[in-house]
Amino acid sequence: MKKSARSFKTLLGLLISMAGLLVIASWLWE
C-alpha cells in the first residue's frame, strides 16, 4: 500500500508539473 501511494504521489506530481508547464507555455504564447 505504501509503495503504490508513493508512486501515485510521484505520478500526481509529474502531472501537476506538466500541467503547470503547459499553462506557462500557453500564457507566454498569448
Short mmCIF file of C-alpha atoms in Angstrom, two decimals:
data_model
loop_
_atom_site.label_atom_id
_atom_site.label_comp_id
_atom_site.label_asym_id
_atom_site.label_seq_id
_atom_site.Cartn_x
_atom_site.Cartn_y
_atom_site.Cartn_z
CA MET A 1 0.00 0.00 0.00
CA LYS A 2 2.78 2.42 0.88
CA LYS A 3 4.63 1.73 -2.36
CA SER A 4 1.54 2.33 -4.52
CA ALA A 5 0.77 5.51 -2.58
CA ARG A 6 4.30 6.79 -3.14
CA SER A 7 4.22 6.02 -6.88
CA PHE A 8 0.79 7.66 -7.10
CA LYS A 9 2.15 10.78 -5.41
CA THR A 10 5.08 10.84 -7.83
CA LEU A 11 2.75 10.43 -10.80
CA LEU A 12 0.50 13.18 -9.45
CA GLY A 13 3.50 15.47 -9.02
CA LEU A 14 4.60 14.83 -12.61
CA LEU A 15 1.10 15.56 -13.90
CA ILE A 16 0.93 18.80 -11.90
CA SER A 17 4.33 19.99 -13.13
CA MET A 18 3.41 19.10 -16.73
CA ALA A 19 0.11 20.97 -16.41
CA GLY A 20 1.97 23.94 -14.93
CA LEU A 21 4.41 23.95 -17.84
CA LEU A 22 1.51 23.85 -20.31
CA VAL A 23 -0.20 26.77 -18.56
CA ILE A 24 3.01 28.81 -18.55
CA ALA A 25 3.66 27.99 -22.22
CA SER A 26 0.15 29.00 -23.31
CA TRP A 27 0.40 32.16 -21.17
CA LEU A 28 3.69 33.09 -22.87
CA TRP A 29 2.31 32.36 -26.35
CA GLU A 30 -0.76 34.59 -25.87
#
